Coordinates of C-alpha atoms in Angstrom, one line a residue:
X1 CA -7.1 50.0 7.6
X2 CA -9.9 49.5 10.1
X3 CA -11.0 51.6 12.4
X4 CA -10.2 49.4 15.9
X5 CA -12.2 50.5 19.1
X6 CA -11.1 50.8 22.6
X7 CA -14.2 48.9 23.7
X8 CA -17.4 47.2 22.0
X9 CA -21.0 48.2 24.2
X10 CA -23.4 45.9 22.8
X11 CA -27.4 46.9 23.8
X12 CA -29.9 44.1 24.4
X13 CA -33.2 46.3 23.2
X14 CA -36.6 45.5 25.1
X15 CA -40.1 45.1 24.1
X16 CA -41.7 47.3 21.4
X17 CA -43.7 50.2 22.1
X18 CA -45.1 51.8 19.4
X19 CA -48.3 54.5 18.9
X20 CA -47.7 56.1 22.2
X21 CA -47.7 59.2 20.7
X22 CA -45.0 60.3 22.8
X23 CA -42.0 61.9 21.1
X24 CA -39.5 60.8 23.9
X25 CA -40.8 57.6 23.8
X26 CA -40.2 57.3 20.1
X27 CA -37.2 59.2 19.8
X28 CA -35.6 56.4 22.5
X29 CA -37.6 53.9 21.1
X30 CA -35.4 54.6 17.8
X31 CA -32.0 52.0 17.4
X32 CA -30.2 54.6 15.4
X33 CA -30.7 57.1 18.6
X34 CA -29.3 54.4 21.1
X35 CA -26.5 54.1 19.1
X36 CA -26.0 57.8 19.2
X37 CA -26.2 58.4 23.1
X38 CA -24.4 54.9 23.8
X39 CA -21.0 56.6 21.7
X40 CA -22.1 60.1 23.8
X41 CA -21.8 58.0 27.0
X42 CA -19.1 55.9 26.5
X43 CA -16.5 58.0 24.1
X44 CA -16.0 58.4 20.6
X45 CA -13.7 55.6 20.9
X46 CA -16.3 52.9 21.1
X47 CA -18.3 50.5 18.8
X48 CA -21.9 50.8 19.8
X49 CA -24.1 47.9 18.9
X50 CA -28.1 48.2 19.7
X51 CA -29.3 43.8 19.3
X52 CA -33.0 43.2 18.7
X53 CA -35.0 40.3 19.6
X54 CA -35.2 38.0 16.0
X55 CA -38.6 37.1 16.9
X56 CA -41.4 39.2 18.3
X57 CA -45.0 38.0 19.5
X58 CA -46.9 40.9 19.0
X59 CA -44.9 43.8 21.1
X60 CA -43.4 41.0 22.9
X61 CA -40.0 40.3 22.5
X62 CA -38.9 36.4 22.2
X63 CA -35.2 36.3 22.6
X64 CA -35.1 33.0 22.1
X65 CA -31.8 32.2 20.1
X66 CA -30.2 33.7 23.0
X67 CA -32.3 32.3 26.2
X68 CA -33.6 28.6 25.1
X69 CA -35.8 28.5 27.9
X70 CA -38.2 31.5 27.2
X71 CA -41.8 31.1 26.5
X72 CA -43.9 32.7 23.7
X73 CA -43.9 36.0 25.5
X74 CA -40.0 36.0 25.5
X75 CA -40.0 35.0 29.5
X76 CA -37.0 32.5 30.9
X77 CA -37.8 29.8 33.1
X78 CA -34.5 29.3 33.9
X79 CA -30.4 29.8 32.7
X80 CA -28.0 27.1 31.5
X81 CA -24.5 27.9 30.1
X82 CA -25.2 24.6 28.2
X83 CA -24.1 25.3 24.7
X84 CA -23.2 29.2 25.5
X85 CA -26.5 30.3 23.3
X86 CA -26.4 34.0 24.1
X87 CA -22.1 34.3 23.6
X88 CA -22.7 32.2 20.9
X89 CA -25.3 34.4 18.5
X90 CA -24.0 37.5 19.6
X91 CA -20.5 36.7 18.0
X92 CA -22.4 35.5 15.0
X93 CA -24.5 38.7 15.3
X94 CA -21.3 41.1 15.4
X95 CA -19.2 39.1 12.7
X96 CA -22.0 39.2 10.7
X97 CA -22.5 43.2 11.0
X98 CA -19.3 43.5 10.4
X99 CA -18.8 41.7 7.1
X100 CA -21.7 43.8 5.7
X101 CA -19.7 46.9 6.7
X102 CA -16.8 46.1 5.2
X103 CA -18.4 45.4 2.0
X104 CA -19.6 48.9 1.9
X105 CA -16.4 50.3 3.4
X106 CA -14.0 48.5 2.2
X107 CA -10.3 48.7 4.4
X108 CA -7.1 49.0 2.6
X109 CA -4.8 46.3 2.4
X110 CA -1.8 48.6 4.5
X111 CA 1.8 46.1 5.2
X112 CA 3.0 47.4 9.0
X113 CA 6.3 46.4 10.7
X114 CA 5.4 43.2 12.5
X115 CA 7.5 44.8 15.6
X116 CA 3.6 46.8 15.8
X117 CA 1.4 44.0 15.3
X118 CA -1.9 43.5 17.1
X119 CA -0.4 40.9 19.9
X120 CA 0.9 44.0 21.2
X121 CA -2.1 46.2 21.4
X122 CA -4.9 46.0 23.8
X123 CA -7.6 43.9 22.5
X124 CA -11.2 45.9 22.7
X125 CA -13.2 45.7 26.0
X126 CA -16.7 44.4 25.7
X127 CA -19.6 46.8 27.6
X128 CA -23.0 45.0 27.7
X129 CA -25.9 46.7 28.6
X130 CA -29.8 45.2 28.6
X131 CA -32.5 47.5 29.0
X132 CA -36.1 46.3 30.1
X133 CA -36.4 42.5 28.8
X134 CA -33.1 42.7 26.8
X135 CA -31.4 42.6 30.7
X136 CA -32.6 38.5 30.7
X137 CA -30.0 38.5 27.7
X138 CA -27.5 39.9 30.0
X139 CA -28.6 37.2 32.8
X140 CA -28.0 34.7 30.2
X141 CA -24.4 35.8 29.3
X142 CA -23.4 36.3 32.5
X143 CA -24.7 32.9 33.6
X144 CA -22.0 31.7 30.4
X145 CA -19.2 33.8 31.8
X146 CA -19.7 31.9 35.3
X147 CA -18.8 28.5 33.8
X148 CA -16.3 29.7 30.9
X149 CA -12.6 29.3 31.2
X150 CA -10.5 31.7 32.3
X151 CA -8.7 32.8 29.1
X152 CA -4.9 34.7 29.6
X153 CA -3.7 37.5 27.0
X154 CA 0.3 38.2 26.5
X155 CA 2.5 36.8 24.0
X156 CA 3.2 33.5 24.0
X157 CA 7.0 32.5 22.8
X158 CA 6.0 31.0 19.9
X159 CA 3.9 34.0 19.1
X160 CA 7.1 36.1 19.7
X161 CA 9.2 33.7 17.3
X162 CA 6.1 34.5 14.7
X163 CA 6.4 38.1 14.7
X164 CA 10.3 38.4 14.4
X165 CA 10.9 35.8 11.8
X166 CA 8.2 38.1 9.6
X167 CA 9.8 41.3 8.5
X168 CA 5.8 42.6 8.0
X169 CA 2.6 41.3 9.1
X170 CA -0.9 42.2 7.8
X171 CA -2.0 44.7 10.4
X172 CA -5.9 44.7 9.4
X173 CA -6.2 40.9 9.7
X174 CA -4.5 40.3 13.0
X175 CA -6.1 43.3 15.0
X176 CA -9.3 41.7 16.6
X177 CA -12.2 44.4 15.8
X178 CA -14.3 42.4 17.9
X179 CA -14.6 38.8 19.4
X180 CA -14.5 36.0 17.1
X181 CA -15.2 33.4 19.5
X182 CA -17.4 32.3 22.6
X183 CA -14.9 32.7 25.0
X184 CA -13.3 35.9 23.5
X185 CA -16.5 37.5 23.8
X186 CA -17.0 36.3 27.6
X187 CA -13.2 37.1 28.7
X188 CA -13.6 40.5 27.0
X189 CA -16.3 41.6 29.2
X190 CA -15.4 44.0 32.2
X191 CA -18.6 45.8 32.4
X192 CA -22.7 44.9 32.7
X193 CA -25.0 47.1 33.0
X194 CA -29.0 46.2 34.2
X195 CA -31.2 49.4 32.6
X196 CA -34.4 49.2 34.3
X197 CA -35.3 45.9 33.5
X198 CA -38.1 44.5 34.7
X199 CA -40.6 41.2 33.3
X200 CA -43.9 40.5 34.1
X201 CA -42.6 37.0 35.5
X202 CA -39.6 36.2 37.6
X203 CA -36.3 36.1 36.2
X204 CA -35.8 39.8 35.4
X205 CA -32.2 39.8 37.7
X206 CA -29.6 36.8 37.8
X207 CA -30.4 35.6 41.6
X208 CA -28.2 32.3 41.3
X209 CA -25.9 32.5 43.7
X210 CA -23.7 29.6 42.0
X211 CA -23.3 31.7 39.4
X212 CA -22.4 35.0 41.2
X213 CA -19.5 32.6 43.3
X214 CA -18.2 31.3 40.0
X215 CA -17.6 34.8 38.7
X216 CA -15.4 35.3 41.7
X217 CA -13.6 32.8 41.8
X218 CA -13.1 33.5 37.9
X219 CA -11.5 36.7 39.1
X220 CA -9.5 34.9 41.9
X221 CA -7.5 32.5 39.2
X222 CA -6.9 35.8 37.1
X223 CA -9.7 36.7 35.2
X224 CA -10.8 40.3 33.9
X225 CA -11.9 42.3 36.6
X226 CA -15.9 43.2 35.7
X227 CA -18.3 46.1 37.2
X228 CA -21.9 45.6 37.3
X229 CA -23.9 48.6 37.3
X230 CA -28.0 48.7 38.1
X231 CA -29.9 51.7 36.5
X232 CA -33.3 51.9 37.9
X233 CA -36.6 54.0 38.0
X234 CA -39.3 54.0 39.7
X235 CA -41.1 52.4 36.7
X236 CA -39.4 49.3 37.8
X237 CA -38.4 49.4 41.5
X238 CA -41.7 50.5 42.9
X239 CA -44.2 49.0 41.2
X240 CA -45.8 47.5 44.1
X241 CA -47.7 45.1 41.7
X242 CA -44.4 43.0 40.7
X243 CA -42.9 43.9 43.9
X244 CA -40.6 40.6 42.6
X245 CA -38.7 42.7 40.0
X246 CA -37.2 45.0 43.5
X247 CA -36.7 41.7 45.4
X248 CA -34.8 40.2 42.7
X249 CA -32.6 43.3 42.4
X250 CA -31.8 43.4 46.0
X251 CA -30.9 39.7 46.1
X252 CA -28.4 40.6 43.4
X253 CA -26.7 43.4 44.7
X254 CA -26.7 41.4 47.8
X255 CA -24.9 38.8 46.7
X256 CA -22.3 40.8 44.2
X257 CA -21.7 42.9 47.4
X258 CA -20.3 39.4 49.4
X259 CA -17.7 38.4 46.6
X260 CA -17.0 42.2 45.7
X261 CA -15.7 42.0 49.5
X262 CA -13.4 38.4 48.4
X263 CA -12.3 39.9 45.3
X264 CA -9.7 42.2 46.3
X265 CA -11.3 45.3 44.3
X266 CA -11.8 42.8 40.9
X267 CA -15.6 42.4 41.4
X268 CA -17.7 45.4 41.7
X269 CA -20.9 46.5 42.3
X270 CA -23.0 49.7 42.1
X271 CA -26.4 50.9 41.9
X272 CA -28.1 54.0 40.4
X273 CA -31.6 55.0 40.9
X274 CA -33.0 58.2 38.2
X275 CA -36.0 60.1 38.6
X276 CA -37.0 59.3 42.4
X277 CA -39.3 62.0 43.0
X278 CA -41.3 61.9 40.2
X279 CA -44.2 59.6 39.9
X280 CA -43.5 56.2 38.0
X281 CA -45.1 55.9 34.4
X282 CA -43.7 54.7 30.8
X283 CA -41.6 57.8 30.1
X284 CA -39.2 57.8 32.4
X285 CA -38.5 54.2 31.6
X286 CA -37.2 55.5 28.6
X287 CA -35.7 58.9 29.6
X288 CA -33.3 56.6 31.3
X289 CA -31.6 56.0 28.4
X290 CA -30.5 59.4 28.0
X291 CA -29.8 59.8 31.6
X292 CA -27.4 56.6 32.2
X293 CA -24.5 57.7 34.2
X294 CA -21.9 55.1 33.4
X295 CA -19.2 56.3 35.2

């Protein structure tokens, strides 16, 4: 039988840097590694997925199955729900992952009272995290979230009638390992976390306001309560040269701040700056992987 996690954190991965010739630079630059300290952080209890741009221009990288709008260095002009792109590929991304795994681990075919089927359990939570560029895919998805429907869990009657006039049910197939649609992925989500991301254009924060009032309001007709966390470093927040990237982030937290304060505790907001006394270079940009404090 599979394994089923408590929750799914899925990693939106940045630019590459390679040749530095710094070893904690390469040991975080390292998708295996992420993987690791993601579980560490989160529990032993998770599924920890690191995503990769598909396309790359030079170290550059071009999400642009997820964001439609980006430009050949993998920079948004703008984001549309329209056709939910990013909720879209990263379901196929994850069903497709998981196919492969189960062809080299296969599950067993295990029969389970149907009083124990997976309508009663609690489906897994969905964590996203972007670091660097791989935060525009979390822009992107929460942008999709903002104009999705607001999908209810519990057992309908019918599915009642189901499970009682079966004496056994196929546990493996009816337990959902992870999202299997659009709008399962979106309604699953209850945390975001922004890991020093920064672009070299605007666009590196989510500053539509629309979008932050139609997550509200998502919460106000009963949707998932979601926490968004921003991680930052000097690398990012000072850099006096895209002094944008520290305006965008304040405009954010801003605004999640107003409808955290309509939400009745559904929406919040916190943020968590690492390493201020040291001097900002590429290192700690990384480092801050290691150092995430995701409580």
């Amino acid at each position: 039988m599979y394994y089923v996690p408590s929750a799914n954190a899925i990693f939106f991965n940045g630019d590459r840097i390679e040749g530095t010739g710094n070893p904690v630079i390469e040991r975080l630059s390292d998708l295996q590694n992420i993987a690791e300290i993601l579980v560490s952080k989160f529990g032993g209890s998770i599924n920890a997925w690191v995503v990769e741009a598909s396309v790359f221009n030079g170290p550059f990288a071009v999400y642009k199955d997820f964001i439609p709008s980006v430009n050949q260095w993998g920079e948004p002009k703008s984001y549309s729900p329209t056709g939910f792109p990013a909720s879209r590929m990263t379901v196929s991304l994850l069903s497709n992952c998981l196919e492969e795994v189960k062809k080299i681990i296969p599950g067993r075919q295990e029969q389970s009272p149907a009083s124990i089927s997976a309508s009663h359990l609690p489906q897994p939570k969905t964590f996203i995290l972007g670091f660097s560029k791989g935060g525009t895919v979390l822009n992107q998805l929460v942008t999709e979230l903002s104009f999705s429907d607001v999908k209810f869990t519990g057992n309908s009657p019918h599915t009642e009638e189901q499970s009682t006039s079966n004496k056994y049910s196929n546990f493996t197939e009816e337990i959902k390992i992870i999202p299997n649609t659009e709008e399962g992925l979106l309604n699953s989500i209850t945390e975001t976390h922004y890991v020093d991301v920064g672009l070299n254009s605007s666009g590196a924060y989510l500053t539509n306001h629309d979008a932050i009032e139609r997550i509200s309001k998502r919460l106000t007709q009963g949707g998932e309560g979601i926490r968004f966390v921003l991680h930052g470093t000097p690398r990012q927040w000072c850099d006096s040269r895209r002094i944008w990237i520290l305006n965008e982030k304040d405009k954010l937290v801003r605004m999640l701040k107003s409808e955290a304060d309509r939400s009745g505790g559904k929406l919040q907001v916190c943020e968590r700056f690492y390493f201020a006394q040291r001097p900002p270079d590429l290192q700690m940009h990384f480092e801050i992987i290691e150092n995430l404090d995701v409580s």
